[in-house]
C-alpha atoms as a PDB file:
ATOM      1  CA  MET A   1     -38.818 -25.839 -75.535  1.00  0.00           C
ATOM      2  CA  SER A   2     -36.730 -25.037 -72.372  1.00  0.00           C
ATOM      3  CA  ASN A   3     -33.200 -26.495 -72.106  1.00  0.00           C
ATOM      4  CA  GLU A   4     -33.218 -26.366 -68.265  1.00  0.00           C
ATOM      5  CA  LYS A   5     -32.346 -29.635 -66.627  1.00  0.00           C
ATOM      6  CA  VAL A   6     -35.081 -31.030 -64.428  1.00  0.00           C
ATOM      7  CA  VAL A   7     -33.745 -32.552 -61.187  1.00  0.00           C
ATOM      8  CA  THR A   8     -35.971 -35.289 -59.951  1.00  0.00           C
ATOM      9  CA  ILE A   9     -36.556 -36.135 -56.277  1.00  0.00           C
ATOM     10  CA  ASN A  10     -34.738 -39.429 -56.785  1.00  0.00           C
ATOM     11  CA  GLU A  11     -31.610 -37.566 -57.853  1.00  0.00           C
ATOM     12  CA  ARG A  12     -31.762 -35.275 -54.791  1.00  0.00           C
ATOM     13  CA  ILE A  13     -32.202 -38.061 -52.221  1.00  0.00           C
ATOM     14  CA  PRO A  14     -28.477 -39.029 -52.056  1.00  0.00           C
ATOM     15  CA  SER A  15     -27.509 -35.394 -51.561  1.00  0.00           C
ATOM     16  CA  LEU A  16     -30.087 -34.865 -48.800  1.00  0.00           C
ATOM     17  CA  LYS A  17     -28.965 -38.062 -47.099  1.00  0.00           C
ATOM     18  CA  GLU A  18     -25.327 -36.902 -47.204  1.00  0.00           C
ATOM     19  CA  GLN A  19     -26.236 -33.528 -45.707  1.00  0.00           C
ATOM     20  CA  ARG A  20     -28.215 -35.195 -42.890  1.00  0.00           C
ATOM     21  CA  LYS A  21     -25.316 -37.531 -42.247  1.00  0.00           C
ATOM     22  CA  GLN A  22     -22.845 -34.643 -42.022  1.00  0.00           C
ATOM     23  CA  ARG A  23     -25.130 -32.747 -39.621  1.00  0.00           C
ATOM     24  CA  ALA A  24     -25.509 -35.868 -37.486  1.00  0.00           C
ATOM     25  CA  ASN A  25     -21.742 -36.386 -37.442  1.00  0.00           C
ATOM     26  CA  ARG A  26     -21.138 -32.770 -36.437  1.00  0.00           C
ATOM     27  CA  ARG A  27     -23.747 -33.059 -33.685  1.00  0.00           C
ATOM     28  CA  LEU A  28     -22.168 -36.273 -32.452  1.00  0.00           C
ATOM     29  CA  LEU A  29     -18.697 -34.712 -32.514  1.00  0.00           C
ATOM     30  CA  PHE A  30     -19.968 -31.712 -30.541  1.00  0.00           C
ATOM     31  CA  PHE A  31     -21.556 -33.851 -27.820  1.00  0.00           C
ATOM     32  CA  LEU A  32     -18.500 -36.103 -27.627  1.00  0.00           C
ATOM     33  CA  SER A  33     -16.216 -33.063 -27.291  1.00  0.00           C
ATOM     34  CA  LEU A  34     -18.477 -31.601 -24.605  1.00  0.00           C
ATOM     35  CA  PHE A  35     -18.551 -34.910 -22.751  1.00  0.00           C
ATOM     36  CA  PHE A  36     -14.773 -35.276 -22.765  1.00  0.00           C
ATOM     37  CA  LEU A  37     -14.340 -31.645 -21.756  1.00  0.00           C
ATOM     38  CA  LEU A  38     -16.652 -32.107 -18.758  1.00  0.00           C
ATOM     39  CA  LEU A  39     -14.868 -35.348 -17.937  1.00  0.00           C
ATOM     40  CA  LEU A  40     -11.483 -33.597 -18.027  1.00  0.00           C
ATOM     41  CA  LEU A  41     -12.802 -30.790 -15.805  1.00  0.00           C
ATOM     42  CA  MET A  42     -14.139 -33.304 -13.298  1.00  0.00           C
ATOM     43  CA  VAL A  43     -10.807 -35.124 -13.274  1.00  0.00           C
ATOM     44  CA  TYR A  44      -8.942 -31.806 -12.910  1.00  0.00           C
ATOM     45  CA  PHE A  45     -11.055 -30.545 -10.007  1.00  0.00           C
ATOM     46  CA  GLN A  46     -10.969 -33.889  -8.192  1.00  0.00           C
ATOM     47  CA  SER A  47      -7.284 -34.567  -8.694  1.00  0.00           C
ATOM     48  CA  PRO A  48      -4.072 -33.010  -7.308  1.00  0.00           C
ATOM     49  CA  LEU A  49      -3.746 -31.148 -10.612  1.00  0.00           C
ATOM     50  CA  SER A  50      -5.986 -28.392  -9.181  1.00  0.00           C
ATOM     51  CA  HIS A  51      -4.208 -28.188  -5.843  1.00  0.00           C
ATOM     52  CA  ILE A  52      -2.166 -25.144  -4.839  1.00  0.00           C
ATOM     53  CA  ARG A  53       1.513 -25.673  -5.459  1.00  0.00           C
ATOM     54  CA  THR A  54       2.771 -22.091  -5.201  1.00  0.00           C
ATOM     55  CA  ILE A  55       1.702 -19.089  -3.101  1.00  0.00           C
ATOM     56  CA  GLU A  56       3.082 -15.748  -4.270  1.00  0.00           C
ATOM     57  CA  VAL A  57       3.042 -12.522  -2.234  1.00  0.00           C
ATOM     58  CA  GLU A  58       3.188  -9.064  -3.821  1.00  0.00           C
ATOM     59  CA  GLY A  59       3.190  -5.491  -2.493  1.00  0.00           C
ATOM     60  CA  ASN A  60       4.601  -6.280   0.957  1.00  0.00           C
ATOM     61  CA  PHE A  61       7.448  -4.344   2.562  1.00  0.00           C
ATOM     62  CA  LEU A  62       6.828  -4.193   6.295  1.00  0.00           C
ATOM     63  CA  ILE A  63       6.266  -7.920   6.676  1.00  0.00           C
ATOM     64  CA  SER A  64       7.891 -10.884   4.977  1.00  0.00           C
ATOM     65  CA  ASP A  65       6.343 -13.282   2.456  1.00  0.00           C
ATOM     66  CA  GLU A  66       6.447 -16.019   5.074  1.00  0.00           C
ATOM     67  CA  GLN A  67       4.501 -13.906   7.593  1.00  0.00           C
ATOM     68  CA  VAL A  68       1.825 -13.069   5.013  1.00  0.00           C
ATOM     69  CA  ILE A  69       1.414 -16.711   3.983  1.00  0.00           C
ATOM     70  CA  GLU A  70       1.296 -17.893   7.587  1.00  0.00           C
ATOM     71  CA  SER A  71      -1.323 -15.269   8.502  1.00  0.00           C
ATOM     72  CA  SER A  72      -3.469 -16.152   5.477  1.00  0.00           C
ATOM     73  CA  GLN A  73      -3.616 -19.793   6.662  1.00  0.00           C
ATOM     74  CA  LEU A  74      -3.277 -20.868   3.047  1.00  0.00           C
ATOM     75  CA  THR A  75      -1.429 -24.131   2.470  1.00  0.00           C
ATOM     76  CA  THR A  76      -0.240 -25.971  -0.589  1.00  0.00           C
ATOM     77  CA  GLY A  77      -2.141 -29.128  -1.408  1.00  0.00           C
ATOM     78  CA  THR A  78      -5.625 -27.596  -1.094  1.00  0.00           C
ATOM     79  CA  SER A  79      -7.836 -26.888  -4.093  1.00  0.00           C
ATOM     80  CA  MET A  80      -7.139 -23.448  -5.551  1.00  0.00           C
ATOM     81  CA  TRP A  81     -10.722 -23.253  -6.821  1.00  0.00           C
ATOM     82  CA  ASN A  82     -12.307 -23.843  -3.452  1.00  0.00           C
ATOM     83  CA  LEU A  83     -10.907 -20.839  -1.569  1.00  0.00           C
ATOM     84  CA  ASP A  84     -12.915 -18.712   0.837  1.00  0.00           C
ATOM     85  CA  GLU A  85     -11.461 -15.355  -0.192  1.00  0.00           C
ATOM     86  CA  GLU A  86     -13.345 -13.388   2.473  1.00  0.00           C
ATOM     87  CA  GLU A  87     -11.998 -15.656   5.196  1.00  0.00           C
ATOM     88  CA  ILE A  88      -8.440 -15.291   3.872  1.00  0.00           C
ATOM     89  CA  ARG A  89      -8.815 -11.478   3.813  1.00  0.00           C
ATOM     90  CA  ASN A  90     -10.121 -11.469   7.389  1.00  0.00           C
ATOM     91  CA  HIS A  91      -7.133 -13.523   8.552  1.00  0.00           C
ATOM     92  CA  LEU A  92      -4.717 -11.091   6.915  1.00  0.00           C
ATOM     93  CA  LEU A  93      -6.470  -7.892   8.018  1.00  0.00           C
ATOM     94  CA  ILE A  94      -5.893  -8.883  11.635  1.00  0.00           C
ATOM     95  CA  ARG A  95      -2.256  -7.890  11.116  1.00  0.00           C
ATOM     96  CA  PRO A  96      -1.789  -4.182  11.929  1.00  0.00           C
ATOM     97  CA  GLU A  97       0.531  -3.651   8.946  1.00  0.00           C
ATOM     98  CA  ILE A  98      -2.047  -4.683   6.338  1.00  0.00           C
ATOM     99  CA  ALA A  99      -4.700  -2.239   5.075  1.00  0.00           C
ATOM    100  CA  ASP A 100      -6.155  -4.466   2.346  1.00  0.00           C
ATOM    101  CA  VAL A 101      -5.416  -7.545   0.264  1.00  0.00           C
ATOM    102  CA  THR A 102      -6.671  -9.062  -2.972  1.00  0.00           C
ATOM    103  CA  ILE A 103      -6.533 -12.773  -3.825  1.00  0.00           C
ATOM    104  CA  SER A 104      -6.140 -13.977  -7.393  1.00  0.00           C
ATOM    105  CA  ARG A 105      -5.447 -17.289  -9.120  1.00  0.00           C
ATOM    106  CA  LYS A 106      -2.732 -17.844 -11.679  1.00  0.00           C
ATOM    107  CA  PHE A 107      -3.291 -20.929 -13.828  1.00  0.00           C
ATOM    108  CA  PRO A 108      -2.573 -23.713 -13.293  1.00  0.00           C
ATOM    109  CA  THR A 109      -1.601 -24.020  -9.593  1.00  0.00           C
ATOM    110  CA  THR A 110      -0.608 -20.595  -8.191  1.00  0.00           C
ATOM    111  CA  VAL A 111      -2.449 -18.283  -5.794  1.00  0.00           C
ATOM    112  CA  VAL A 112      -1.322 -14.636  -5.577  1.00  0.00           C
ATOM    113  CA  LEU A 113      -1.792 -12.513  -2.435  1.00  0.00           C
ATOM    114  CA  ASN A 114      -1.486  -8.830  -3.347  1.00  0.00           C
ATOM    115  CA  VAL A 115      -0.967  -6.895  -0.113  1.00  0.00           C
ATOM    116  CA  HIS A 116      -1.607  -3.187   0.472  1.00  0.00           C
ATOM    117  CA  GLU A 117       0.162  -2.039   3.632  1.00  0.00           C
ATOM    118  CA  HIS A 118      -0.451   0.977   5.856  1.00  0.00           C
ATOM    119  CA  SER A 119       2.099   3.712   5.173  1.00  0.00           C
ATOM    120  CA  ARG A 120       4.728   4.521   7.766  1.00  0.00           C
ATOM    121  CA  ILE A 121       4.452   8.148   8.871  1.00  0.00           C
ATOM    122  CA  GLY A 122       7.168   8.138  11.508  1.00  0.00           C
ATOM    123  CA  TYR A 123       9.547   6.190  13.741  1.00  0.00           C
ATOM    124  CA  LEU A 124       9.538   6.527  17.507  1.00  0.00           C
ATOM    125  CA  TYR A 125      13.133   6.538  18.780  1.00  0.00           C
ATOM    126  CA  SER A 126      13.500   5.069  22.263  1.00  0.00           C
ATOM    127  CA  ASP A 127      16.457   3.403  24.019  1.00  0.00           C
ATOM    128  CA  GLY A 128      18.408   3.135  20.784  1.00  0.00           C
ATOM    129  CA  LYS A 129      15.543   1.392  18.962  1.00  0.00           C
ATOM    130  CA  TYR A 130      13.143   2.529  16.258  1.00  0.00           C
ATOM    131  CA  TYR A 131       9.430   1.715  16.376  1.00  0.00           C
ATOM    132  CA  PRO A 132       7.478   2.323  13.133  1.00  0.00           C
ATOM    133  CA  LEU A 133       4.317   4.422  13.420  1.00  0.00           C
ATOM    134  CA  LEU A 134       1.682   3.552  10.820  1.00  0.00           C
ATOM    135  CA  GLU A 135      -0.921   5.841   9.257  1.00  0.00           C
ATOM    136  CA  SER A 136      -3.505   3.828  11.210  1.00  0.00           C
ATOM    137  CA  GLY A 137      -1.984   5.193  14.442  1.00  0.00           C
ATOM    138  CA  THR A 138      -0.514   1.812  15.407  1.00  0.00           C
ATOM    139  CA  PHE A 139       3.074   1.320  16.572  1.00  0.00           C
ATOM    140  CA  LEU A 140       4.864  -1.808  15.398  1.00  0.00           C
ATOM    141  CA  SER A 141       7.605  -3.787  17.074  1.00  0.00           C
ATOM    142  CA  GLU A 142      11.122  -2.423  16.868  1.00  0.00           C
ATOM    143  CA  LEU A 143      12.947  -2.488  13.554  1.00  0.00           C
ATOM    144  CA  PRO A 144      15.498  -5.269  13.077  1.00  0.00           C
ATOM    145  CA  ARG A 145      19.082  -4.161  13.687  1.00  0.00           C
ATOM    146  CA  HIS A 146      19.929  -4.159   9.982  1.00  0.00           C
ATOM    147  CA  GLN A 147      17.068  -1.768   9.116  1.00  0.00           C
ATOM    148  CA  PHE A 148      17.205   2.016   9.543  1.00  0.00           C
ATOM    149  CA  PRO A 149      14.473   4.665   9.142  1.00  0.00           C
ATOM    150  CA  ALA A 150      14.610   6.218   5.696  1.00  0.00           C
ATOM    151  CA  ASP A 151      11.047   6.755   4.517  1.00  0.00           C
ATOM    152  CA  ALA A 152       9.577   8.803   7.407  1.00  0.00           C
ATOM    153  CA  PRO A 153      10.724  11.249  10.119  1.00  0.00           C
ATOM    154  CA  ILE A 154      12.174  10.117  13.455  1.00  0.00           C
ATOM    155  CA  LEU A 155      10.311  11.116  16.631  1.00  0.00           C
ATOM    156  CA  ILE A 156      12.810  11.966  19.377  1.00  0.00           C
ATOM    157  CA  GLY A 157      12.089  12.773  23.020  1.00  0.00           C
ATOM    158  CA  TRP A 158       8.606  11.280  22.939  1.00  0.00           C
ATOM    159  CA  GLU A 159       7.046   8.722  25.252  1.00  0.00           C
ATOM    160  CA  GLN A 160       3.930   6.623  24.880  1.00  0.00           C
ATOM    161  CA  GLY A 161       1.053   8.705  26.199  1.00  0.00           C
ATOM    162  CA  GLU A 162      -1.526  11.350  25.425  1.00  0.00           C
ATOM    163  CA  ALA A 163       0.858  13.779  23.726  1.00  0.00           C
ATOM    164  CA  LEU A 164       2.233  11.126  21.370  1.00  0.00           C
ATOM    165  CA  THR A 165      -1.250   9.811  20.593  1.00  0.00           C
ATOM    166  CA  GLU A 166      -2.469  13.316  19.736  1.00  0.00           C
ATOM    167  CA  PHE A 167       0.584  14.042  17.597  1.00  0.00           C
ATOM    168  CA  ALA A 168       0.276  10.712  15.780  1.00  0.00           C
ATOM    169  CA  GLN A 169      -3.246  11.719  14.758  1.00  0.00           C
ATOM    170  CA  GLU A 170      -1.909  15.059  13.501  1.00  0.00           C
ATOM    171  CA  LEU A 171       0.722  13.260  11.416  1.00  0.00           C
ATOM    172  CA  ILE A 172      -1.969  11.031   9.939  1.00  0.00           C
ATOM    173  CA  ASN A 173      -3.772  14.186   8.752  1.00  0.00           C
ATOM    174  CA  THR A 174      -0.581  15.757   7.369  1.00  0.00           C
ATOM    175  CA  PRO A 175      -0.012  15.413   3.590  1.00  0.00           C
ATOM    176  CA  GLU A 176       2.581  12.791   2.663  1.00  0.00           C
ATOM    177  CA  GLN A 177       4.535  15.371   0.646  1.00  0.00           C
ATOM    178  CA  LEU A 178       5.082  17.403   3.825  1.00  0.00           C
ATOM    179  CA  ILE A 179       6.021  14.392   5.946  1.00  0.00           C
ATOM    180  CA  ALA A 180       8.595  13.409   3.299  1.00  0.00           C
ATOM    181  CA  ARG A 181      10.340  16.776   3.890  1.00  0.00           C
ATOM    182  CA  MET A 182      10.747  16.151   7.631  1.00  0.00           C
ATOM    183  CA  SER A 183      13.862  14.498   9.040  1.00  0.00           C
ATOM    184  CA  GLU A 184      13.515  14.598  12.838  1.00  0.00           C
ATOM    185  CA  ILE A 185      10.723  15.762  15.149  1.00  0.00           C
ATOM    186  CA  PHE A 186      11.581  16.621  18.765  1.00  0.00           C
ATOM    187  CA  TYR A 187       9.095  17.012  21.596  1.00  0.00           C
ATOM    188  CA  SER A 188      10.121  20.153  23.476  1.00  0.00           C
ATOM    189  CA  GLN A 189       8.161  21.358  26.485  1.00  0.00           C
ATOM    190  CA  THR A 190       8.903  24.924  27.560  1.00  0.00           C
ATOM    191  CA  GLU A 191       7.539  27.275  30.208  1.00  0.00           C
ATOM    192  CA  THR A 192       5.407  29.050  27.622  1.00  0.00           C
ATOM    193  CA  GLU A 193       4.649  26.092  25.331  1.00  0.00           C
ATOM    194  CA  SER A 194       3.727  22.725  26.857  1.00  0.00           C
ATOM    195  CA  ASP A 195       3.186  21.089  23.468  1.00  0.00           C
ATOM    196  CA  GLU A 196       5.947  22.598  21.318  1.00  0.00           C
ATOM    197  CA  VAL A 197       7.599  20.470  18.652  1.00  0.00           C
ATOM    198  CA  ILE A 198      10.837  21.194  16.809  1.00  0.00           C
ATOM    199  CA  ILE A 199      11.174  19.804  13.300  1.00  0.00           C
ATOM    200  CA  HIS A 200      14.456  19.460  11.424  1.00  0.00           C
ATOM    201  CA  MET A 201      13.597  19.579   7.743  1.00  0.00           C
ATOM    202  CA  ASN A 202      15.491  17.858   4.951  1.00  0.00           C
ATOM    203  CA  ASP A 203      16.120  21.246   3.316  1.00  0.00           C
ATOM    204  CA  GLY A 204      18.113  22.382   6.392  1.00  0.00           C
ATOM    205  CA  LEU A 205      15.462  24.556   8.036  1.00  0.00           C
ATOM    206  CA  GLU A 206      14.456  24.303  11.684  1.00  0.00           C
ATOM    207  CA  VAL A 207      10.725  24.649  12.262  1.00  0.00           C
ATOM    208  CA  HIS A 208       8.954  25.286  15.573  1.00  0.00           C
ATOM    209  CA  SER A 209       5.279  24.406  15.883  1.00  0.00           C
ATOM    210  CA  THR A 210       2.820  22.802  18.296  1.00  0.00           C
ATOM    211  CA  ILE A 211       1.124  19.445  18.642  1.00  0.00           C
ATOM    212  CA  LYS A 212      -2.265  21.131  18.564  1.00  0.00           C
ATOM    213  CA  ASP A 213      -3.325  21.839  14.965  1.00  0.00           C
ATOM    214  CA  PHE A 214       0.092  20.685  13.697  1.00  0.00           C
ATOM    215  CA  SER A 215      -1.277  19.332  10.411  1.00  0.00           C
ATOM    216  CA  SER A 216      -3.081  22.564   9.493  1.00  0.00           C
ATOM    217  CA  ARG A 217      -0.294  24.862  10.711  1.00  0.00           C
ATOM    218  CA  MET A 218       2.281  23.109   8.529  1.00  0.00           C
ATOM    219  CA  LEU A 219       0.233  23.376   5.339  1.00  0.00           C
ATOM    220  CA  PRO A 220       1.654  26.794   4.269  1.00  0.00           C
ATOM    221  CA  TYR A 221       5.247  25.556   4.697  1.00  0.00           C
ATOM    222  CA  PRO A 222       6.066  24.993   0.976  1.00  0.00           C
ATOM    223  CA  SER A 223       4.821  28.426  -0.093  1.00  0.00           C
ATOM    224  CA  ILE A 224       6.591  30.186   2.812  1.00  0.00           C
ATOM    225  CA  VAL A 225       9.903  28.436   2.105  1.00  0.00           C
ATOM    226  CA  ARG A 226       9.801  29.557  -1.528  1.00  0.00           C
ATOM    227  CA  GLU A 227       9.847  33.172  -0.311  1.00  0.00           C
ATOM    228  CA  LEU A 228      12.809  32.710   2.043  1.00  0.00           C
ATOM    229  CA  ASP A 229      16.429  33.439   1.185  1.00  0.00           C
ATOM    230  CA  PRO A 230      18.134  30.003   1.439  1.00  0.00           C
ATOM    231  CA  SER A 231      21.387  31.664   2.521  1.00  0.00           C
ATOM    232  CA  ARG A 232      19.812  33.095   5.697  1.00  0.00           C
ATOM    233  CA  LYS A 233      19.930  31.087   8.934  1.00  0.00           C
ATOM    234  CA  GLY A 234      17.118  31.034  11.443  1.00  0.00           C
ATOM    235  CA  ILE A 235      13.970  29.387  12.763  1.00  0.00           C
ATOM    236  CA  LEU A 236      10.667  29.216  10.950  1.00  0.00           C
ATOM    237  CA  HIS A 237       7.843  29.493  13.466  1.00  0.00           C
ATOM    238  CA  MET A 238       4.754  27.701  12.121  1.00  0.00           C
ATOM    239  CA  LYS A 239       2.129  28.589  14.712  1.00  0.00           C
ATOM    240  CA  MET A 240      -0.913  30.866  14.622  1.00  0.00           C
ATOM    241  CA  SER A 241       0.956  33.539  12.639  1.00  0.00           C
ATOM    242  CA  PRO A 242       3.973  32.049  10.801  1.00  0.00           C
ATOM    243  CA  TYR A 243       7.175  34.114  10.834  1.00  0.00           C
ATOM    244  CA  PHE A 244      10.885  33.634  10.254  1.00  0.00           C
ATOM    245  CA  GLU A 245      13.346  34.391  13.053  1.00  0.00           C
ATOM    246  CA  ASP A 246      16.463  35.475  11.177  1.00  0.00           C
ATOM    247  CA  PHE A 247      19.669  34.689  13.112  1.00  0.00           C
ATOM    248  CA  ASP A 248      21.858  36.607  10.652  1.00  0.00           C
ATOM    249  CA  LEU A 249      19.765  39.734  11.131  1.00  0.00           C
ATOM    250  CA  GLU A 250      20.013  39.448  14.934  1.00  0.00           C
ATOM    251  CA  GLU A 251      23.773  39.074  14.725  1.00  0.00           C
ATOM    252  CA  GLU A 252      23.999  42.164  12.534  1.00  0.00           C
ATOM    253  CA  GLU A 253      21.913  44.160  15.024  1.00  0.00           C
ATOM    254  CA  ASP A 254      24.037  42.938  17.945  1.00  0.00           C
ATOM    255  CA  SER A 255      27.239  43.937  16.170  1.00  0.00           C
ATOM    256  CA  GLU A 256      25.796  47.377  15.459  1.00  0.00           C
ATOM    257  CA  VAL A 257      24.924  47.863  19.133  1.00  0.00           C
ATOM    258  CA  GLU A 258      28.412  46.793  20.202  1.00  0.00           C
ATOM    259  CA  SER A 259      30.023  49.181  17.731  1.00  0.00           C
ATOM    260  CA  GLU A 260      27.862  52.054  18.981  1.00  0.00           C
ATOM    261  CA  GLY A 261      28.788  51.246  22.569  1.00  0.00           C
END
């Protein structure tokens, strides 16, 4: 005869009832939690708790935080979850300094405007003032008195017009690494060259080139400089056929002629 205990249906009923009760309680707890969560979200979105309290600006250099915020037309007190990001971007992209912007939210009440500005590729010097030239080809208003050009070459002897417009386009097409090596760029019209430019480089060299095809003619500069003797003085002509005009060599030849005479 088997010793296994036989469990009758009557003995299992209390256990089944307890399991059903636990499942019902868990279901009730879930729906109550969901209800209160939705209620809290509704209260949050409808109350000042979801309103913008802080607007942060990142990535800007050419324009101030205040100018970015004013241009965005964002104000504190509006819902941070009801923003028209495309409209905000369009407001900001009207400014010539701004190339792009991204808008993000930082919980609980902060909106972040991350600005990407156009690079400065030069500064037009005129009447003792400096006017930044952007990679977009746009000139900005003069720099404040306490600011001085340090991140791009200074354009001297230029005036607003066709020559400057053409040269600005050439600078836009010139690699940033090359522009960073330029200190001053002079516009120098001669009898033989109506569009000659003279560039003073940060490494001490003087370079003569032309407005036409300036960006392509300057490309070999790094490799040519590596072959030059840094102790020799002269002019590096970067035109159709680059060559170095050695002043020391000319002086030596002149002294030899004088001695022979």
